mmCIF file of C-alpha atoms and ligand atoms in Angstrom:
data_model
loop_
_atom_site.group_PDB
_atom_site.id
_atom_site.type_symbol
_atom_site.label_atom_id
_atom_site.label_comp_id
_atom_site.label_asym_id
_atom_site.label_seq_id
_atom_site.Cartn_x
_atom_site.Cartn_y
_atom_site.Cartn_z
ATOM 1 C CA MET Q 1 0.000 0.000 0.000
ATOM 2 C CA LYS Q 2 1.173 3.472 -0.857
ATOM 3 C CA ASP Q 3 2.768 5.314 2.046
ATOM 4 C CA ILE Q 4 1.024 8.444 3.216
ATOM 5 C CA GLN Q 5 3.352 11.426 2.762
ATOM 6 C CA LYS Q 6 5.571 11.848 5.791
ATOM 7 C CA THR Q 7 4.894 15.590 5.982
ATOM 8 C CA LYS Q 8 1.134 14.962 6.143
ATOM 9 C CA ILE Q 9 1.550 12.418 8.920
ATOM 10 C CA LEU Q 10 3.798 14.741 10.927
ATOM 11 C CA GLU Q 11 1.336 17.606 10.511
ATOM 12 C CA LEU Q 12 -1.573 15.352 11.470
ATOM 13 C CA LYS Q 13 0.266 14.126 14.560
ATOM 14 C CA LYS Q 14 0.902 17.709 15.614
ATOM 15 C CA GLN Q 15 -2.704 18.780 15.034
ATOM 16 C CA ILE Q 16 -4.066 15.851 17.043
ATOM 17 C CA GLU Q 17 -1.719 16.707 19.907
ATOM 18 C CA LEU Q 18 -2.753 20.384 19.823
ATOM 19 C CA SER Q 19 -6.483 19.774 19.475
ATOM 20 C CA GLU Q 20 -8.797 20.314 22.416
ATOM 21 C CA LYS Q 21 -12.072 19.939 20.559
ATOM 22 C CA PRO Q 22 -11.873 17.450 17.705
ATOM 23 C CA LEU Q 23 -14.972 16.573 15.710
ATOM 24 C CA ILE Q 24 -15.493 13.662 13.343
ATOM 25 C CA ILE Q 25 -18.163 13.842 10.666
ATOM 26 C CA THR Q 26 -19.347 11.587 7.866
ATOM 27 C CA HIS Q 27 -21.790 11.777 4.964
ATOM 28 C CA TYR Q 28 -25.594 11.823 4.745
ATOM 29 C CA ASN Q 29 -27.183 8.358 4.807
ATOM 30 C CA PRO Q 30 -24.045 6.863 6.309
ATOM 31 C CA ASP Q 31 -23.250 3.278 5.388
ATOM 32 C CA GLY Q 32 -21.208 0.650 7.233
ATOM 33 C CA ASP Q 33 -17.936 2.173 6.097
ATOM 34 C CA ALA Q 34 -18.967 5.658 7.180
ATOM 35 C CA ILE Q 35 -20.124 4.614 10.653
ATOM 36 C CA GLY Q 36 -17.315 2.047 11.079
ATOM 37 C CA SER Q 37 -14.706 4.656 10.169
ATOM 38 C CA VAL Q 38 -15.963 7.451 12.420
ATOM 39 C CA LEU Q 39 -16.348 5.110 15.393
ATOM 40 C CA ALA Q 40 -12.918 3.552 14.861
ATOM 41 C CA PHE Q 41 -11.347 7.000 14.688
ATOM 42 C CA PHE Q 42 -13.333 8.110 17.741
ATOM 43 C CA HIS Q 43 -12.023 5.195 19.843
ATOM 44 C CA TYR Q 44 -8.527 5.989 18.636
ATOM 45 C CA LEU Q 45 -8.805 9.653 19.632
ATOM 46 C CA ILE Q 46 -10.155 8.628 23.049
ATOM 47 C CA LYS Q 47 -7.049 6.503 23.486
ATOM 48 C CA LYS Q 48 -4.983 9.565 22.607
ATOM 49 C CA GLY Q 49 -6.757 11.389 25.437
ATOM 50 C CA LYS Q 50 -9.048 13.386 23.120
ATOM 51 C CA ASN Q 51 -12.765 13.408 23.671
ATOM 52 C CA ALA Q 52 -14.110 13.812 20.170
ATOM 53 C CA VAL Q 53 -17.629 14.667 19.054
ATOM 54 C CA ILE Q 54 -19.050 12.428 16.285
ATOM 55 C CA VAL Q 55 -21.625 13.811 13.863
ATOM 56 C CA SER Q 56 -23.854 12.002 11.407
ATOM 57 C CA PRO Q 57 -26.040 14.255 9.251
ATOM 58 C CA ASN Q 58 -29.043 11.913 9.606
ATOM 59 C CA ASP Q 59 -30.158 8.653 11.159
ATOM 60 C CA TYR Q 60 -28.868 5.340 9.902
ATOM 61 C CA PRO Q 61 -30.249 1.810 9.906
ATOM 62 C CA GLU Q 62 -30.498 -0.345 12.997
ATOM 63 C CA PHE Q 63 -28.055 -2.865 11.532
ATOM 64 C CA LEU Q 64 -25.307 -0.270 12.050
ATOM 65 C CA GLN Q 65 -26.306 0.730 15.552
ATOM 66 C CA TRP Q 66 -24.702 -2.166 17.415
ATOM 67 C CA LEU Q 67 -21.144 -0.984 16.858
ATOM 68 C CA PRO Q 68 -19.132 -0.075 19.969
ATOM 69 C CA GLY Q 69 -19.402 3.655 20.695
ATOM 70 C CA ASN Q 70 -22.626 4.112 18.708
ATOM 71 C CA GLU Q 71 -24.192 6.016 21.631
ATOM 72 C CA HIS Q 72 -21.611 8.786 21.074
ATOM 73 C CA VAL Q 73 -22.896 9.685 17.605
ATOM 74 C CA THR Q 74 -24.919 12.909 17.488
ATOM 75 C CA VAL Q 75 -27.430 13.067 14.641
ATOM 76 C CA TYR Q 76 -27.800 16.535 13.112
ATOM 77 C CA LYS Q 77 -31.389 15.961 11.934
ATOM 78 C CA ARG Q 78 -32.454 15.329 15.551
ATOM 79 C CA ASN Q 79 -30.013 17.550 17.472
ATOM 80 C CA SER Q 80 -29.260 20.436 15.158
ATOM 81 C CA GLY Q 81 -28.404 22.946 17.924
ATOM 82 C CA THR Q 82 -25.884 20.624 19.572
ATOM 83 C CA VAL Q 83 -24.246 19.806 16.242
ATOM 84 C CA LEU Q 84 -24.010 23.417 15.023
ATOM 85 C CA ASN Q 85 -22.509 24.414 18.343
ATOM 86 C CA ALA Q 86 -20.004 21.549 18.189
ATOM 87 C CA ILE Q 87 -18.964 22.502 14.636
ATOM 88 C CA HIS Q 88 -18.579 26.113 15.712
ATOM 89 C CA GLU Q 89 -16.410 25.160 18.693
ATOM 90 C CA ALA Q 90 -14.327 22.423 17.036
ATOM 91 C CA ASP Q 91 -10.650 23.160 16.439
ATOM 92 C CA LEU Q 92 -9.991 20.042 14.325
ATOM 93 C CA ILE Q 93 -12.540 18.458 11.988
ATOM 94 C CA PHE Q 94 -12.097 15.025 10.450
ATOM 95 C CA THR Q 95 -14.232 14.376 7.362
ATOM 96 C CA LEU Q 96 -14.454 10.637 6.827
ATOM 97 C CA ASP Q 97 -15.778 8.678 3.822
ATOM 98 C CA PHE Q 98 -16.754 11.752 1.780
ATOM 99 C CA ASN Q 99 -14.862 14.509 0.010
ATOM 100 C CA ASP Q 100 -17.381 17.242 -0.733
ATOM 101 C CA PHE Q 101 -19.236 19.183 1.998
ATOM 102 C CA GLU Q 102 -22.397 18.911 -0.123
ATOM 103 C CA ARG Q 103 -22.555 15.241 0.870
ATOM 104 C CA THR Q 104 -23.563 16.352 4.380
ATOM 105 C CA GLU Q 105 -26.824 17.714 2.880
ATOM 106 C CA GLY Q 106 -27.230 20.828 4.989
ATOM 107 C CA LEU Q 107 -24.023 21.287 6.960
ATOM 108 C CA GLU Q 108 -21.825 22.644 4.152
ATOM 109 C CA LYS Q 109 -22.374 26.287 5.167
ATOM 110 C CA TYR Q 110 -21.302 25.611 8.763
ATOM 111 C CA LEU Q 111 -18.329 23.498 7.745
ATOM 112 C CA ASN Q 112 -17.197 26.236 5.362
ATOM 113 C CA GLU Q 113 -17.527 28.858 8.084
ATOM 114 C CA SER Q 114 -15.646 26.783 10.658
ATOM 115 C CA LYS Q 115 -12.130 27.940 11.480
ATOM 116 C CA ALA Q 116 -11.071 24.421 12.478
ATOM 117 C CA ILE Q 117 -8.221 22.620 10.737
ATOM 118 C CA LYS Q 118 -9.861 20.166 8.328
ATOM 119 C CA VAL Q 119 -8.525 16.649 7.847
ATOM 120 C CA LEU Q 120 -9.950 14.572 5.012
ATOM 121 C CA ILE Q 121 -9.635 10.788 5.074
ATOM 122 C CA ASP Q 122 -11.492 9.257 2.142
ATOM 123 C CA HIS Q 123 -11.330 6.874 -0.814
ATOM 124 C CA HIS Q 124 -13.715 8.537 -3.304
ATOM 125 C CA PRO Q 125 -12.412 10.113 -6.517
ATOM 126 C CA ASN Q 126 -12.195 13.872 -7.198
ATOM 127 C CA PRO Q 127 -11.958 15.438 -3.738
ATOM 128 C CA LYS Q 128 -13.007 19.075 -3.285
ATOM 129 C CA ASP Q 129 -10.276 21.354 -2.079
ATOM 130 C CA PHE Q 130 -11.327 22.107 1.504
ATOM 131 C CA ALA Q 131 -8.880 20.114 3.584
ATOM 132 C CA ASP Q 132 -5.752 21.404 5.304
ATOM 133 C CA ILE Q 133 -4.544 17.818 5.472
ATOM 134 C CA SER Q 134 -5.962 15.669 2.680
ATOM 135 C CA ILE Q 135 -5.499 11.902 2.780
ATOM 136 C CA SER Q 136 -7.412 10.936 -0.340
ATOM 137 C CA GLU Q 137 -6.665 7.723 -2.181
ATOM 138 C CA ILE Q 138 -9.007 5.631 -4.310
ATOM 139 C CA THR Q 139 -7.031 2.409 -4.155
ATOM 140 C CA TYR Q 140 -8.256 1.489 -0.673
ATOM 141 C CA SER Q 141 -11.224 -0.865 -0.266
ATOM 142 C CA SER Q 142 -12.790 1.487 2.224
ATOM 143 C CA THR Q 143 -12.256 4.521 4.402
ATOM 144 C CA ALA Q 144 -12.074 2.131 7.356
ATOM 145 C CA GLU Q 145 -8.999 0.494 5.820
ATOM 146 C CA MET Q 146 -7.512 3.970 5.431
ATOM 147 C CA VAL Q 147 -8.209 4.680 9.099
ATOM 148 C CA TYR Q 148 -6.138 1.608 9.932
ATOM 149 C CA HIS Q 149 -3.340 2.841 7.695
ATOM 150 C CA VAL Q 150 -3.460 6.346 9.168
ATOM 151 C CA ILE Q 151 -3.254 5.041 12.753
ATOM 152 C CA GLU Q 152 -0.419 2.713 11.698
ATOM 153 C CA SER Q 153 1.413 5.566 9.953
ATOM 154 C CA LEU Q 154 1.041 7.736 13.051
ATOM 155 C CA GLY Q 155 3.002 5.047 14.889
ATOM 156 C CA ASP Q 156 -0.028 4.126 16.997
ATOM 157 C CA GLU Q 157 -0.834 0.630 15.765
ATOM 158 C CA HIS Q 158 -0.393 -0.572 19.349
ATOM 159 C CA LEU Q 159 -3.459 1.488 20.334
ATOM 160 C CA ILE Q 160 -5.734 -0.553 18.083
ATOM 161 C CA ASP Q 161 -7.943 -2.703 20.282
ATOM 162 C CA LYS Q 162 -10.939 -4.985 19.788
ATOM 163 C CA ASN Q 163 -13.425 -2.083 19.595
ATOM 164 C CA ILE Q 164 -11.424 -0.282 16.929
ATOM 165 C CA ALA Q 165 -10.862 -3.573 15.099
ATOM 166 C CA GLU Q 166 -14.616 -4.347 15.027
ATOM 167 C CA CYS Q 167 -15.444 -0.922 13.619
ATOM 168 C CA ILE Q 168 -12.735 -1.132 10.950
ATOM 169 C CA TYR Q 169 -13.747 -4.658 9.978
ATOM 170 C CA CYS Q 170 -17.366 -3.588 9.620
ATOM 171 C CA GLY Q 171 -16.283 -0.796 7.256
ATOM 172 C CA ILE Q 172 -14.125 -3.054 5.098
ATOM 173 C CA MET Q 173 -16.740 -5.811 5.009
ATOM 174 C CA THR Q 174 -19.611 -3.551 3.986
ATOM 175 C CA ASP Q 175 -17.687 -1.516 1.390
ATOM 176 C CA THR Q 176 -16.497 -4.683 -0.344
ATOM 177 C CA GLY Q 177 -19.846 -6.509 -0.184
ATOM 178 C CA SER Q 178 -18.147 -9.064 2.064
ATOM 179 C CA PHE Q 179 -14.984 -9.187 -0.034
ATOM 180 C CA ASN Q 180 -16.886 -9.524 -3.280
ATOM 181 C CA TYR Q 181 -15.625 -6.301 -4.962
ATOM 182 C CA ASN Q 182 -12.975 -3.576 -4.388
ATOM 183 C CA SER Q 183 -11.034 -6.178 -2.509
ATOM 184 C CA SER Q 184 -8.208 -7.415 -4.680
ATOM 185 C CA ASN Q 185 -5.471 -5.488 -2.910
ATOM 186 C CA PRO Q 186 -3.307 -7.664 -0.647
ATOM 187 C CA TYR Q 187 -3.067 -4.801 1.880
ATOM 188 C CA THR Q 188 -6.772 -5.241 2.673
ATOM 189 C CA TYR Q 189 -6.087 -8.781 3.823
ATOM 190 C CA SER Q 190 -3.024 -7.842 5.825
ATOM 191 C CA VAL Q 191 -5.229 -5.362 7.692
ATOM 192 C CA VAL Q 192 -7.995 -7.966 8.132
ATOM 193 C CA SER Q 193 -5.461 -10.446 9.435
ATOM 194 C CA LYS Q 194 -4.311 -7.964 12.084
ATOM 195 C CA LEU Q 195 -7.911 -7.147 12.985
ATOM 196 C CA LEU Q 196 -8.627 -10.837 13.550
ATOM 197 C CA GLU Q 197 -5.673 -11.001 15.907
ATOM 198 C CA HIS Q 198 -7.573 -8.597 18.150
ATOM 199 C CA GLY Q 199 -10.160 -11.295 18.696
ATOM 200 C CA ILE Q 200 -13.004 -9.882 16.632
ATOM 201 C CA ASP Q 201 -15.776 -12.315 15.745
ATOM 202 C CA LYS Q 202 -16.090 -11.746 12.011
ATOM 203 C CA ASP Q 203 -19.028 -14.126 11.614
ATOM 204 C CA ARG Q 204 -20.974 -12.287 14.282
ATOM 205 C CA ILE Q 205 -20.201 -8.933 12.615
ATOM 206 C CA TYR Q 206 -21.613 -10.369 9.373
ATOM 207 C CA TRP Q 207 -24.775 -11.587 11.156
ATOM 208 C CA ASN Q 208 -25.246 -8.237 12.895
ATOM 209 C CA VAL Q 209 -25.133 -6.401 9.572
ATOM 210 C CA TYR Q 210 -26.640 -8.774 7.045
ATOM 211 C CA ASP Q 211 -28.859 -11.167 8.991
ATOM 212 C CA ASN Q 212 -30.757 -8.625 10.989
ATOM 213 C CA PHE Q 213 -33.613 -7.658 8.702
ATOM 214 C CA SER Q 214 -37.339 -7.729 9.282
ATOM 215 C CA PHE Q 215 -39.827 -10.085 7.658
ATOM 216 C CA ASP Q 216 -41.317 -7.039 5.889
ATOM 217 C CA ARG Q 217 -37.957 -6.249 4.313
ATOM 218 C CA MET Q 218 -37.609 -9.777 2.988
ATOM 219 C CA ARG Q 219 -41.127 -9.578 1.513
ATOM 220 C CA LEU Q 220 -40.340 -6.180 -0.044
ATOM 221 C CA LEU Q 221 -37.251 -7.713 -1.643
ATOM 222 C CA GLY Q 222 -39.317 -10.606 -3.022
ATOM 223 C CA TYR Q 223 -41.878 -8.175 -4.395
ATOM 224 C CA CYS Q 224 -39.194 -6.007 -6.025
ATOM 225 C CA LEU Q 225 -37.505 -8.962 -7.715
ATOM 226 C CA HIS Q 226 -40.763 -10.526 -8.842
ATOM 227 C CA LYS Q 227 -42.769 -7.486 -9.870
ATOM 228 C CA LYS Q 228 -40.521 -4.452 -10.072
ATOM 229 C CA MET Q 229 -37.337 -5.593 -11.749
ATOM 230 C CA GLU Q 230 -36.872 -4.860 -15.408
ATOM 231 C CA VAL Q 231 -34.132 -6.527 -17.404
ATOM 232 C CA ILE Q 232 -32.920 -4.724 -20.517
ATOM 233 C CA PRO Q 233 -30.681 -7.374 -22.089
ATOM 234 C CA GLU Q 234 -29.566 -5.334 -25.111
ATOM 235 C CA TYR Q 235 -27.864 -2.916 -22.714
ATOM 236 C CA TYR Q 236 -26.737 -5.516 -20.154
ATOM 237 C CA THR Q 237 -28.787 -3.580 -17.640
ATOM 238 C CA ALA Q 238 -31.371 -4.354 -14.975
ATOM 239 C CA ILE Q 239 -33.336 -1.853 -12.924
ATOM 240 C CA ILE Q 240 -35.709 -1.829 -9.987
ATOM 241 C CA SER Q 241 -38.072 1.009 -9.105
ATOM 242 C CA ILE Q 242 -40.167 1.456 -5.981
ATOM 243 C CA THR Q 243 -42.909 3.977 -5.264
ATOM 244 C CA LYS Q 244 -43.658 5.627 -1.925
ATOM 245 C CA GLU Q 245 -46.907 3.669 -1.683
ATOM 246 C CA GLU Q 246 -45.122 0.368 -2.173
ATOM 247 C CA LEU Q 247 -42.617 1.225 0.537
ATOM 248 C CA LYS Q 248 -45.483 2.048 2.870
ATOM 249 C CA GLU Q 249 -47.240 -1.208 2.098
ATOM 250 C CA TYR Q 250 -44.168 -3.100 3.292
ATOM 251 C CA ASN Q 251 -43.697 -0.925 6.403
ATOM 252 C CA PHE Q 252 -40.418 0.460 5.086
ATOM 253 C CA VAL Q 253 -37.825 1.584 7.600
ATOM 254 C CA SER Q 254 -34.470 3.166 6.795
ATOM 255 C CA GLY Q 255 -32.008 0.595 5.478
ATOM 256 C CA ASP Q 256 -34.630 -1.838 4.148
ATOM 257 C CA THR Q 257 -33.673 -1.313 0.499
ATOM 258 C CA GLU Q 258 -29.939 -1.455 1.229
ATOM 259 C CA GLY Q 259 -28.297 -4.044 -1.009
ATOM 260 C CA PHE Q 260 -31.251 -4.506 -3.383
ATOM 261 C CA VAL Q 261 -29.351 -2.813 -6.218
ATOM 262 C CA ASN Q 262 -26.592 -5.427 -6.109
ATOM 263 C CA ILE Q 263 -28.867 -8.409 -6.595
ATOM 264 C CA PRO Q 264 -29.651 -8.125 -10.349
ATOM 265 C CA LEU Q 265 -25.890 -8.044 -11.018
ATOM 266 C CA SER Q 266 -25.944 -11.772 -10.383
ATOM 267 C CA ILE Q 267 -28.053 -12.320 -13.511
ATOM 268 C CA LYS Q 268 -25.934 -13.656 -16.363
ATOM 269 C CA ASN Q 269 -24.689 -10.855 -18.643
ATOM 270 C CA ILE Q 270 -25.988 -8.045 -16.441
ATOM 271 C CA ARG Q 271 -23.260 -5.448 -15.889
ATOM 272 C CA PHE Q 272 -25.157 -2.333 -14.904
ATOM 273 C CA THR Q 273 -27.928 -2.053 -12.335
ATOM 274 C CA ALA Q 274 -29.894 0.798 -10.860
ATOM 275 C CA ILE Q 275 -32.552 1.193 -8.221
ATOM 276 C CA PHE Q 276 -34.939 4.150 -8.228
ATOM 277 C CA ILE Q 277 -36.634 4.889 -4.945
ATOM 278 C CA GLU Q 278 -39.364 7.481 -4.675
ATOM 279 C CA LYS Q 279 -38.743 9.729 -1.652
ATOM 280 C CA ASP Q 280 -40.829 12.707 -0.497
ATOM 281 C CA LYS Q 281 -39.133 15.308 -2.661
ATOM 282 C CA GLN Q 282 -37.042 13.414 -5.182
ATOM 283 C CA ILE Q 283 -36.087 10.071 -6.637
ATOM 284 C CA LYS Q 284 -33.012 8.620 -4.940
ATOM 285 C CA ILE Q 285 -30.955 6.428 -7.232
ATOM 286 C CA SER Q 286 -28.185 3.902 -6.637
ATOM 287 C CA PHE Q 287 -26.028 2.464 -9.390
ATOM 288 C CA ARG Q 288 -23.812 -0.603 -9.475
ATOM 289 C CA SER Q 289 -21.701 -2.153 -12.207
ATOM 290 C CA LYS Q 290 -19.207 -4.864 -12.947
ATOM 291 C CA GLY Q 291 -15.929 -4.323 -14.743
ATOM 292 C CA ASN Q 292 -15.071 -1.160 -16.598
ATOM 293 C CA PHE Q 293 -18.392 0.629 -16.770
ATOM 294 C CA SER Q 294 -18.046 3.830 -14.712
ATOM 295 C CA THR Q 295 -21.315 4.342 -12.899
ATOM 296 C CA ASN Q 296 -19.925 7.393 -11.078
ATOM 297 C CA LYS Q 297 -19.459 9.235 -14.388
ATOM 298 C CA PHE Q 298 -22.962 8.215 -15.415
ATOM 299 C CA ALA Q 299 -24.359 9.391 -12.055
ATOM 300 C CA GLU Q 300 -22.477 12.670 -12.335
ATOM 301 C CA GLU Q 301 -23.506 13.367 -15.907
ATOM 302 C CA PHE Q 302 -27.213 12.558 -15.627
ATOM 303 C CA PHE Q 303 -28.240 12.379 -11.970
ATOM 304 C CA ASN Q 304 -26.382 15.049 -9.947
ATOM 305 C CA GLY Q 305 -24.370 12.368 -8.204
ATOM 306 C CA GLY Q 306 -21.079 10.542 -7.988
ATOM 307 C CA GLY Q 307 -19.260 7.874 -6.001
ATOM 308 C CA HIS Q 308 -17.013 5.024 -7.057
ATOM 309 C CA LYS Q 309 -16.638 3.432 -10.474
ATOM 310 C CA ASN Q 310 -18.705 0.361 -9.607
ATOM 311 C CA ALA Q 311 -20.945 1.839 -6.891
ATOM 312 C CA SER Q 312 -22.425 5.283 -7.039
ATOM 313 C CA GLY Q 313 -25.584 7.244 -6.509
ATOM 314 C CA GLY Q 314 -27.494 10.350 -7.409
ATOM 315 C CA TYR Q 315 -30.997 11.764 -7.510
ATOM 316 C CA SER Q 316 -33.615 13.118 -9.880
ATOM 317 C CA ASN Q 317 -36.232 15.807 -9.420
ATOM 318 C CA LEU Q 318 -38.483 14.398 -12.161
ATOM 319 C CA SER Q 319 -41.329 12.012 -11.395
ATOM 320 C CA LEU Q 320 -40.484 8.337 -11.030
ATOM 321 C CA GLU Q 321 -41.920 7.538 -14.442
ATOM 322 C CA GLU Q 322 -40.072 10.404 -16.118
ATOM 323 C CA THR Q 323 -36.854 9.465 -14.346
ATOM 324 C CA LEU Q 324 -37.083 5.896 -15.617
ATOM 325 C CA SER Q 325 -37.644 6.941 -19.197
ATOM 326 C CA PHE Q 326 -34.866 9.546 -18.969
ATOM 327 C CA PHE Q 327 -32.562 6.791 -17.682
ATOM 328 C CA LYS Q 328 -33.555 4.365 -20.438
ATOM 329 C CA ASN Q 329 -33.033 7.056 -23.073
ATOM 330 C CA GLN Q 330 -29.373 7.374 -22.056
ATOM 331 C CA LEU Q 331 -28.582 3.664 -22.387
ATOM 332 C CA PRO Q 332 -28.103 3.440 -26.197
ATOM 333 C CA LYS Q 333 -25.129 5.830 -25.921
ATOM 334 C CA PHE Q 334 -23.397 3.342 -23.651
ATOM 335 C CA LYS Q 335 -24.099 0.171 -25.588
ATOM 336 C CA ASP Q 336 -20.485 -0.431 -26.645
ATOM 337 C CA GLU Q 337 -19.089 0.518 -23.285
ATOM 338 C CA LEU Q 338 -21.440 -1.914 -21.568
ATOM 339 C CA LYS Q 339 -20.759 -4.608 -24.132
ATOM 340 C CA ASN Q 340 -17.027 -4.329 -23.533
ATOM 341 C CA ALA Q 341 -17.205 -3.782 -19.782
ATOM 342 C CA LEU Q 342 -16.067 -7.269 -18.851
HETATM 343 P P1 5GP X 1 -25.381 3.874 -2.196
HETATM 344 O O1 5GP X 1 -25.902 3.487 -3.519
HETATM 345 O O2 5GP X 1 -24.972 2.672 -1.396
HETATM 346 O O3 5GP X 1 -26.241 4.833 -1.454
HETATM 347 O O4 5GP X 1 -24.040 4.679 -2.485
HETATM 348 C C1 5GP X 1 -22.972 4.113 -3.212
HETATM 349 C C2 5GP X 1 -21.851 5.089 -3.341
HETATM 350 O O5 5GP X 1 -22.278 6.224 -4.073
HETATM 351 C C3 5GP X 1 -21.311 5.615 -2.031
HETATM 352 O O6 5GP X 1 -19.905 5.624 -2.130
HETATM 353 C C4 5GP X 1 -21.844 7.002 -1.902
HETATM 354 O O7 5GP X 1 -20.938 7.802 -1.260
HETATM 355 C C5 5GP X 1 -22.069 7.418 -3.361
HETATM 356 N N1 5GP X 1 -23.301 8.221 -3.494
HETATM 357 C C6 5GP X 1 -24.577 7.823 -3.248
HETATM 358 N N2 5GP X 1 -25.444 8.806 -3.479
HETATM 359 C C7 5GP X 1 -24.719 9.881 -3.897
HETATM 360 C C8 5GP X 1 -25.044 11.213 -4.291
HETATM 361 O O8 5GP X 1 -26.216 11.635 -4.306
HETATM 362 N N3 5GP X 1 -24.006 12.023 -4.641
HETATM 363 C C9 5GP X 1 -22.708 11.586 -4.656
HETATM 364 N N4 5GP X 1 -21.748 12.435 -5.026
HETATM 365 N N5 5GP X 1 -22.370 10.344 -4.283
HETATM 366 C C10 5GP X 1 -23.343 9.489 -3.914
HETATM 367 MN MN1 MN X 2 -16.637 4.079 1.794
#
């Protein structure tokens, strides 16, 4: 794995030592990597004698709430005063698993106004230029893996304990779909091997995240695959769309549709998948692909979004029906790219 520049590490070490009010923040709709990373870094800072504040812009699913330290996360949507005050008072802000303040959906103004030193640790492409110390590298499986590397580079590997190891493992596991993608770098496994030495129960972490759904969620998945999936073989594409009413019928709670978008990728010859979910004000979209098709460019160009090559997202302000036909109208332009993706 690429070394992090020595000057950055020295500066980071100094800033952590100087900081009295560190704050760690992640992106809107945080996933396992986002929550795993912020909690791992939180436990690390505690061990360094720093009592950090952790901010999530909004709530996240129950299957991420079992992680050690979860009770220390303050959710902006529910505690806006506390969070704004903490951002105002922070002298060091760590932005984990995102690289553009817009991804906080509402906190960008306050982050821009903050006088704190900003430290970015993230593995998404094309970072915005807001960080005083930017550790941005797309070759890592996950931000959680980067957190491991940062702690190691700071000379503090000995501070990694079972709690930190669990959080980091959860981040790596979820961002690689349980080592299914973004996980061909040997460094990932050297980190996992060290995490296992801390006595983490990797099977239990898997159960906590993936085998913790409701009956309603399983029925919603069945309904989506049976009635709402559309396969478009000439473009190697499959899509799923869900209306607000359908979500209500299956007693939707946050996190229930997590992972649905990956499933049609297991159909032979499908290389590009999308899920369109009708929310109150817009259509939220997730994209996935196999091989060389860059979903993040597609998301950026047509759906105000971004992310990684094989996993990205965006949104549309059109109706669900209009969004679907807009999406389908773009596909012919990508026929060759999709054909040659694998
Ligand atoms: P998911 O589909 O699981 O919500 O997100 C997959 C990836 O796409 C994540 O890395 C996430 O950060 C990114 N992503 C999802 N939605 C958006 C969006 O609206 N804008 C941008 N820039 N990235 C997104
Ligand atoms: Mn991530």
